[in-house]
mmCIF file with all atom_site columns, C-alpha atoms in Angstrom:
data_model
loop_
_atom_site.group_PDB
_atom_site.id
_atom_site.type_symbol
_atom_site.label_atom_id
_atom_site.label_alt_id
_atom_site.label_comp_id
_atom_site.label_asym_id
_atom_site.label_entity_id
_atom_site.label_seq_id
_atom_site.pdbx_PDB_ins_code
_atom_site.Cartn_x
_atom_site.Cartn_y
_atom_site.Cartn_z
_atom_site.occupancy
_atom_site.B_iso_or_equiv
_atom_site.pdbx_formal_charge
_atom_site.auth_seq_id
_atom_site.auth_comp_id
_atom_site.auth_asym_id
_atom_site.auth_atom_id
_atom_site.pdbx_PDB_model_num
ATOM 1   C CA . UNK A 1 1   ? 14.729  10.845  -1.556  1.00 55.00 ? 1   UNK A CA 1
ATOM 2   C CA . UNK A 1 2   ? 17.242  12.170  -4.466  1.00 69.00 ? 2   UNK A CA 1
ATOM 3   C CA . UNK A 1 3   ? 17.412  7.989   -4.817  1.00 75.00 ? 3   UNK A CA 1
ATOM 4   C CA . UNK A 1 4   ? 14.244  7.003   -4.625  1.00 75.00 ? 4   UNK A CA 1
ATOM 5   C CA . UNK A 1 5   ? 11.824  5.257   -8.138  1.00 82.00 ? 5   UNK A CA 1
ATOM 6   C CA . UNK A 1 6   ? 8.629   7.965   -8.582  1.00 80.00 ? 6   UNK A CA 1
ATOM 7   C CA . UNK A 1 7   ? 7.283   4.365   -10.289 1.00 80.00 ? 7   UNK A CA 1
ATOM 8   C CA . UNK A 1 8   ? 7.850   2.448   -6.613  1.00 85.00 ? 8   UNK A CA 1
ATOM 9   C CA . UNK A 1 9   ? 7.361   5.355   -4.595  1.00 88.00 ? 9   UNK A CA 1
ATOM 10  C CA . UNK A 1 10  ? 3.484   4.892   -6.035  1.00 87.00 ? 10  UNK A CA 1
ATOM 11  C CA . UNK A 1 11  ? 3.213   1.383   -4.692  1.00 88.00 ? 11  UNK A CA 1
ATOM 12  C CA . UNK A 1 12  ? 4.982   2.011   -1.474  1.00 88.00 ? 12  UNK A CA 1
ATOM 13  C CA . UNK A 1 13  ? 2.383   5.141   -0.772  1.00 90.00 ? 13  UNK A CA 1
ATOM 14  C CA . UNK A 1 14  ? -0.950  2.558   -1.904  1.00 91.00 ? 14  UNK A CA 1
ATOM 15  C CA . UNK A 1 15  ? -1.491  4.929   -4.153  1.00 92.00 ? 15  UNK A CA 1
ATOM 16  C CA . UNK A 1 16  ? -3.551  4.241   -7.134  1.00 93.00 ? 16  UNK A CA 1
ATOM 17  C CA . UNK A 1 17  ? -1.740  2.852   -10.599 1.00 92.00 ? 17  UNK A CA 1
ATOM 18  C CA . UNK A 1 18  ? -2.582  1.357   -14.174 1.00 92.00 ? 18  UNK A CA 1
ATOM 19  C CA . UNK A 1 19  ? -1.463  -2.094  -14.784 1.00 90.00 ? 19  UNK A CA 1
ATOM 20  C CA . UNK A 1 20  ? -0.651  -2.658  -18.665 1.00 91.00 ? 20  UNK A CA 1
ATOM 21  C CA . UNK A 1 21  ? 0.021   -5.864  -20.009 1.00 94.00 ? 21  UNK A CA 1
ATOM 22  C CA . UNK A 1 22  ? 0.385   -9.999  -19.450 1.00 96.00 ? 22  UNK A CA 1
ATOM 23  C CA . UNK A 1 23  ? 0.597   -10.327 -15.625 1.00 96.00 ? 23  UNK A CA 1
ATOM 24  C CA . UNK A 1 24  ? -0.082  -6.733  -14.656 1.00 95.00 ? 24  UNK A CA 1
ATOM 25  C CA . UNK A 1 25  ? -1.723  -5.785  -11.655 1.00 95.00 ? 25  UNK A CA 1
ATOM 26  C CA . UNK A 1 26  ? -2.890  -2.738  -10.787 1.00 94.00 ? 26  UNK A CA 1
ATOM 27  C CA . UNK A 1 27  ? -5.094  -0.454  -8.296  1.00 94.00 ? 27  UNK A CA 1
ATOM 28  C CA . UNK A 1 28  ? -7.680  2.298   -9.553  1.00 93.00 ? 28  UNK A CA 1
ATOM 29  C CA . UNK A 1 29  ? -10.417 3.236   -7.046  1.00 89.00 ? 29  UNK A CA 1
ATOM 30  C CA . UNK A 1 30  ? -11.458 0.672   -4.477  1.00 92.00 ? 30  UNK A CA 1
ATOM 31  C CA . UNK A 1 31  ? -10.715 -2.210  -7.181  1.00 94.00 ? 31  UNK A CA 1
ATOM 32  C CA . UNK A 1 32  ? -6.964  -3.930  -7.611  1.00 95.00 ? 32  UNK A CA 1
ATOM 33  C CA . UNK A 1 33  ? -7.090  -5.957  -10.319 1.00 96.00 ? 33  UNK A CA 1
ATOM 34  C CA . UNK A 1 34  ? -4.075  -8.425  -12.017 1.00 97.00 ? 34  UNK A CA 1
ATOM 35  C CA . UNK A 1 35  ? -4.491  -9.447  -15.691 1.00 95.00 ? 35  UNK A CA 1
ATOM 36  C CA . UNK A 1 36  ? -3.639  -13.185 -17.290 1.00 96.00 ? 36  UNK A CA 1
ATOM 37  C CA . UNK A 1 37  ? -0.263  -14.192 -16.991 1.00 96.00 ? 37  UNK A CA 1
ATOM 38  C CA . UNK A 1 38  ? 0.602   -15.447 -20.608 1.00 97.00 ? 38  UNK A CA 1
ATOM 39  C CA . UNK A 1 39  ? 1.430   -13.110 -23.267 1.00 97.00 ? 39  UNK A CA 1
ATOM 40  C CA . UNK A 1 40  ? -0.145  -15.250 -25.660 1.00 96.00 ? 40  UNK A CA 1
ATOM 41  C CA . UNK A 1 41  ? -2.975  -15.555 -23.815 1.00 94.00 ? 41  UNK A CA 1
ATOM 42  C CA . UNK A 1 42  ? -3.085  -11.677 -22.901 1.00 94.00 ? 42  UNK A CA 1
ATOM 43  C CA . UNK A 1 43  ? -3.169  -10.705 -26.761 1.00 93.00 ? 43  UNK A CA 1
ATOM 44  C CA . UNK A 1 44  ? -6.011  -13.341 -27.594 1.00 93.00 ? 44  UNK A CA 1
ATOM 45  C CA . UNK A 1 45  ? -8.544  -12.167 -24.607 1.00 91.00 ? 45  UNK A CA 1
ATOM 46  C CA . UNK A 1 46  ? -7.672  -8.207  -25.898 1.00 90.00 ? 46  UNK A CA 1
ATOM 47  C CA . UNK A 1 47  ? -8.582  -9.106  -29.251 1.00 90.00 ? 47  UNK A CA 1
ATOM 48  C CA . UNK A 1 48  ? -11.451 -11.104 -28.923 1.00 85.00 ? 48  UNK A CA 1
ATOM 49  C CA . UNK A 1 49  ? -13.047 -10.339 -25.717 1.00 72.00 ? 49  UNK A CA 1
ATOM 50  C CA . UNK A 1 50  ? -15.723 -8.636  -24.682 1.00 81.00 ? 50  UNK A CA 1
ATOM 51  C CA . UNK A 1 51  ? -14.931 -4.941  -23.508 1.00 84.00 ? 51  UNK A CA 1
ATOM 52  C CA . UNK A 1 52  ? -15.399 -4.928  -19.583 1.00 87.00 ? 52  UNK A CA 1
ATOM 53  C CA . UNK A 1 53  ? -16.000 -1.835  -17.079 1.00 85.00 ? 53  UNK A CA 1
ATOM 54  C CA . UNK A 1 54  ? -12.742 0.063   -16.617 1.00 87.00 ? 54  UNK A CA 1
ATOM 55  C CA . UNK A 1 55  ? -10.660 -0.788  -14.630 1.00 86.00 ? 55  UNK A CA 1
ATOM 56  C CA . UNK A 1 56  ? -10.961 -4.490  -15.839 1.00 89.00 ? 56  UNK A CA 1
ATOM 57  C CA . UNK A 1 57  ? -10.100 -5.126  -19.550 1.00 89.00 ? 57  UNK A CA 1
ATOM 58  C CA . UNK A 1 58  ? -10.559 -8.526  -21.483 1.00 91.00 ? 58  UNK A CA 1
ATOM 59  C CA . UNK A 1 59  ? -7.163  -10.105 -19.644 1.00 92.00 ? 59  UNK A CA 1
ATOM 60  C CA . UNK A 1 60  ? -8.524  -9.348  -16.235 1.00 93.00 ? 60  UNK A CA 1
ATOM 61  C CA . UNK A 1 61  ? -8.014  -12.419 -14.244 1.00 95.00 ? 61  UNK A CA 1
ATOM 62  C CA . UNK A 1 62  ? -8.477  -11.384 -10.812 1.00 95.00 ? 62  UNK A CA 1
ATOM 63  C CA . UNK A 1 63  ? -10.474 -8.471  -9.384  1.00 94.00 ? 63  UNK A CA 1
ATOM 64  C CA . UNK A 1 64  ? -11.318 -7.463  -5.810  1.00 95.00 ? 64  UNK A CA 1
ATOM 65  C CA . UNK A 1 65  ? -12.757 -4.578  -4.018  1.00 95.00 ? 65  UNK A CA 1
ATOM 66  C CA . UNK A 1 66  ? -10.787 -3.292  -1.146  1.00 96.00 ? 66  UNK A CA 1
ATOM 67  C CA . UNK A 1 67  ? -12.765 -1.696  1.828   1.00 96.00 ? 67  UNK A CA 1
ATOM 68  C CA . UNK A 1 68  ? -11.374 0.793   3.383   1.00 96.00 ? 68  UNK A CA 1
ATOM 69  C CA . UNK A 1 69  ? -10.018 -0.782  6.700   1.00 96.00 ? 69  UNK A CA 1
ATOM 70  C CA . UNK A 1 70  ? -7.789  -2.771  4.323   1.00 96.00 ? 70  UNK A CA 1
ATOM 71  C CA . UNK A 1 71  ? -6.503  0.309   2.472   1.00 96.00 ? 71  UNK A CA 1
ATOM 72  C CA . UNK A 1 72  ? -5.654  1.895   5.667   1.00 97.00 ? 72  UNK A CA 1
ATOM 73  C CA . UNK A 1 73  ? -4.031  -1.342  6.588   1.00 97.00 ? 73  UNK A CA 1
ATOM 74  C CA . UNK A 1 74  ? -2.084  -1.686  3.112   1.00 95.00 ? 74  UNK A CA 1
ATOM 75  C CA . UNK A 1 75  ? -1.065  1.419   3.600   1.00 96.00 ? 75  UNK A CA 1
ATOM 76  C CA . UNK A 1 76  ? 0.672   1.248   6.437   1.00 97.00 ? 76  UNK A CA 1
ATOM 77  C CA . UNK A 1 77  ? 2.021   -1.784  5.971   1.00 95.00 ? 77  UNK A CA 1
ATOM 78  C CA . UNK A 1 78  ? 3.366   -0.206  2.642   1.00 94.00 ? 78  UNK A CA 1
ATOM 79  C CA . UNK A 1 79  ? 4.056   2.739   3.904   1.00 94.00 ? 79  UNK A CA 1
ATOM 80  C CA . UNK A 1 80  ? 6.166   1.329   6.678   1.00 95.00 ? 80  UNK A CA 1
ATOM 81  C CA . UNK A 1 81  ? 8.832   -0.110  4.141   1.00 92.00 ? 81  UNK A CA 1
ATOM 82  C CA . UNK A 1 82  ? 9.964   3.734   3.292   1.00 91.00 ? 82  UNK A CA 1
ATOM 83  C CA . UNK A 1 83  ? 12.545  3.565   6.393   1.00 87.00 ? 83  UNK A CA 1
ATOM 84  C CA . UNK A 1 84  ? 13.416  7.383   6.104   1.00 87.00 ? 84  UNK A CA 1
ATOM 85  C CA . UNK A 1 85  ? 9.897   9.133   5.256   1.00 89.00 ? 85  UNK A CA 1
ATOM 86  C CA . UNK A 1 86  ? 7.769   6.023   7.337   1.00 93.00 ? 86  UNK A CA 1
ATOM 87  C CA . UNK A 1 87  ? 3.888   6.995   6.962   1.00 95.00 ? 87  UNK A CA 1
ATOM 88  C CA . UNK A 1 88  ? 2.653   10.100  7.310   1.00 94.00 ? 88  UNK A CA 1
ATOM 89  C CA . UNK A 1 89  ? -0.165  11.273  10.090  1.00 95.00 ? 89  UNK A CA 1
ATOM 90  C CA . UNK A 1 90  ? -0.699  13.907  8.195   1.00 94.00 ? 90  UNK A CA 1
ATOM 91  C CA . UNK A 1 91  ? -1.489  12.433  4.692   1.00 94.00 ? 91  UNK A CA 1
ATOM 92  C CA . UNK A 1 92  ? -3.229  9.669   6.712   1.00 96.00 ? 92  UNK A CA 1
ATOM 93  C CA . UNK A 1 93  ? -5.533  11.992  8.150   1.00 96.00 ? 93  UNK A CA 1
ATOM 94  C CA . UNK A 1 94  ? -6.522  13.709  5.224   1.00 96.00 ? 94  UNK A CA 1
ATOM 95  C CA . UNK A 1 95  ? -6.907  10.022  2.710   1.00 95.00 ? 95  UNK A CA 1
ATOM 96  C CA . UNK A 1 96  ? -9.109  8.659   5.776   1.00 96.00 ? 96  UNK A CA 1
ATOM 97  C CA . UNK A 1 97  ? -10.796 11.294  7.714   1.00 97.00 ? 97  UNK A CA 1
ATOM 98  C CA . UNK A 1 98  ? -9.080  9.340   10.443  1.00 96.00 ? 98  UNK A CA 1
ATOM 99  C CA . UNK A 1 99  ? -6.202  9.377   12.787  1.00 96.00 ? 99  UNK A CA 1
ATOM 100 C CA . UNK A 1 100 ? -3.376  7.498   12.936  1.00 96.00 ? 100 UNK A CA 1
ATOM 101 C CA . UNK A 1 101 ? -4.166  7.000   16.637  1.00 95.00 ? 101 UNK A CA 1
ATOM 102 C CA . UNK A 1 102 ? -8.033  6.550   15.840  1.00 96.00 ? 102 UNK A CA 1
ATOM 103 C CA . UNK A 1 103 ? -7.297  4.094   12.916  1.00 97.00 ? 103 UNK A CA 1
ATOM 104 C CA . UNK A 1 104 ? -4.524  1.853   14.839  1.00 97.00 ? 104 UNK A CA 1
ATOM 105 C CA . UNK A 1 105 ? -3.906  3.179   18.493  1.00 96.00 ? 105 UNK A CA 1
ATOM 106 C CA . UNK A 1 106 ? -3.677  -0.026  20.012  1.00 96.00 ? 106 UNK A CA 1
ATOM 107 C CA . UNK A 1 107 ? -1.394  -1.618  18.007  1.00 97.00 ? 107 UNK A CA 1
ATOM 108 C CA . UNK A 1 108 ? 0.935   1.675   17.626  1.00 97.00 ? 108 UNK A CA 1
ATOM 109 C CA . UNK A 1 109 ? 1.239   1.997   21.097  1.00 96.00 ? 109 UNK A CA 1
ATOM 110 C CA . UNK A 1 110 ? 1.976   -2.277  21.487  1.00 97.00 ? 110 UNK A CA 1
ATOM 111 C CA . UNK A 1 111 ? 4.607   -1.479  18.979  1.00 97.00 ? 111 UNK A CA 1
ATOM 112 C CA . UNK A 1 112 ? 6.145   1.397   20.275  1.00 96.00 ? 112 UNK A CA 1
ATOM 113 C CA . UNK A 1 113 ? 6.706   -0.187  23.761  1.00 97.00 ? 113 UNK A CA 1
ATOM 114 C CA . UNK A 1 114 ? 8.807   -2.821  21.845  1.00 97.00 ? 114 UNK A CA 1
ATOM 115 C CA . UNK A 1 115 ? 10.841  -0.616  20.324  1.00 97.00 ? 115 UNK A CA 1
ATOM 116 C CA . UNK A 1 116 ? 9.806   -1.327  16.859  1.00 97.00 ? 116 UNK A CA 1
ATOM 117 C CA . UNK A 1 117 ? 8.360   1.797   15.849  1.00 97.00 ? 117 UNK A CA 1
ATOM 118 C CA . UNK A 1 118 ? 8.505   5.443   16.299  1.00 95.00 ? 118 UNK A CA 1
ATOM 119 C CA . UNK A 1 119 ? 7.425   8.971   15.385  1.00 93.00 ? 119 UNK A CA 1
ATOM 120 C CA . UNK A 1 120 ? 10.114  10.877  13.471  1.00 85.00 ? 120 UNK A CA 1
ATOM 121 C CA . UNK A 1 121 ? 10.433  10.707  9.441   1.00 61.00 ? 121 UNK A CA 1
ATOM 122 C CA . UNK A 1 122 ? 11.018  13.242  7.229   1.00 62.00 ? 122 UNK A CA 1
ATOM 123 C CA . UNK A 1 123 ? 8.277   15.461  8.508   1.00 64.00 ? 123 UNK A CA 1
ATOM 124 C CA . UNK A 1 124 ? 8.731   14.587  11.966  1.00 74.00 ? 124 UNK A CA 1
ATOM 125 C CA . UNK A 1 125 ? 4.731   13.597  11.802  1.00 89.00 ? 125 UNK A CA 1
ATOM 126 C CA . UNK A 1 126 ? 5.388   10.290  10.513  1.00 93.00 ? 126 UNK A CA 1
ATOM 127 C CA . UNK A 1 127 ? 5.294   6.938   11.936  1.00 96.00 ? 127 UNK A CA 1
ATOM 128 C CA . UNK A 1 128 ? 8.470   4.878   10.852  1.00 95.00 ? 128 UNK A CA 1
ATOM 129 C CA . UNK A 1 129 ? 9.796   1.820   11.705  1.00 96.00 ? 129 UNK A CA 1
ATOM 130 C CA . UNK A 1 130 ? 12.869  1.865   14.398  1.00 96.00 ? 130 UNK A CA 1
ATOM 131 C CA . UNK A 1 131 ? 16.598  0.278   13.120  1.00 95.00 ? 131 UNK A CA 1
ATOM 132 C CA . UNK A 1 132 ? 15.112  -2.937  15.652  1.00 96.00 ? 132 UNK A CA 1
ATOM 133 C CA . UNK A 1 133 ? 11.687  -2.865  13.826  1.00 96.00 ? 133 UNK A CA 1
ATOM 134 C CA . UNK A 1 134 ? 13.743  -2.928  10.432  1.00 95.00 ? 134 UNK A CA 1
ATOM 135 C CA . UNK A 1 135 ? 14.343  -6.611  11.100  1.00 95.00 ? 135 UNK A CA 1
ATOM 136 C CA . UNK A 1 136 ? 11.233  -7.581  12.172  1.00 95.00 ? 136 UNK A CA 1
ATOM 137 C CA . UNK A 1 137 ? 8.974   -5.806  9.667   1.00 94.00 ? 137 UNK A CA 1
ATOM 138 C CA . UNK A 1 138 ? 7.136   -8.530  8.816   1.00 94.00 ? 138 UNK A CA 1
ATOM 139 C CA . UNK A 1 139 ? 5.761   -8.971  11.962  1.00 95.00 ? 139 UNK A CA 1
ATOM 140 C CA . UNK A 1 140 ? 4.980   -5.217  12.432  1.00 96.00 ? 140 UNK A CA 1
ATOM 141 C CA . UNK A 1 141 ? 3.410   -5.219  9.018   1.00 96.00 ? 141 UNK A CA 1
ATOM 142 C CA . UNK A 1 142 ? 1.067   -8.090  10.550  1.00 96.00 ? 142 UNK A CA 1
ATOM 143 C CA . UNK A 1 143 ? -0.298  -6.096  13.756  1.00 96.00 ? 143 UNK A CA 1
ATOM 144 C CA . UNK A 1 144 ? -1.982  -3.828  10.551  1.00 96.00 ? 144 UNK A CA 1
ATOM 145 C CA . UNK A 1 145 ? -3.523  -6.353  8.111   1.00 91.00 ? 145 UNK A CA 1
#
């Protein structure tokens, strides 16, 4: 943790974050939008554009509302890649109003039985991905989205 970017530690937790500039993306409320890719093309919508509805600006691109099942799936699968603190039942529990267990017993319990994840973390509450699971996080991060 002594290691560890506050800036990725944002993304890694799905929590919510400004995105500033040509080809920024960001997440604010239920919305994540990405803005045009081209600086040039970034200055010219900011200057002559109409003003949108924050969170989008004149150089939003892209912008999509995210239920909640898919937060609660993002998150985990974000959460997942923090090998040492893994995600938290606690803070799950309290962004959700839902368990861990309630939210994604089924596929906990699958992926427990292969050995690819496991309760420990920092907190001891967490749910973190075993040293096996560590190589196949891509298919553990699938059971979730």
């Amino acid at each position: 943790a002594d290691y560890a970017s506050r800036h990725n530690l944002q993304y890694w937790r799905n929590m919510p974050y400004i995105g500033l500039g040509a080809g920024a993306h960001g997440y604010v409320g239920d919305m994540r939008i990405a803005n045009v890719l081209a600086p040039a093309a970034y200055i010219q919508r900011c200057s002559n554009g109409t003003v949108k509805k924050f969170p989008r600006t004149q150089a939003t691109v892209n912008a999509k509302v995210i239920d909640t099942r898919t937060e609660m799936g993002d998150t985990m699968m974000m959460g997942l890649r923090l090998l040492q603190e893994g995600v938290s039942a606690q803070s799950f529990l309290q962004r959700f109003d839902q368990s861990l267990d309630t939210a994604f017993g089924d596929e906990i319990n699958d992926l427990k039985k292969l050995g690819l994840l496991e309760w420990g973390g920092e907190d001891d509450g967490s749910l973190r991905l075993t040293p096996k699971g560590r190589f196949l996080g891509n298919q553990v991060f699938l059971r979730f989205i």
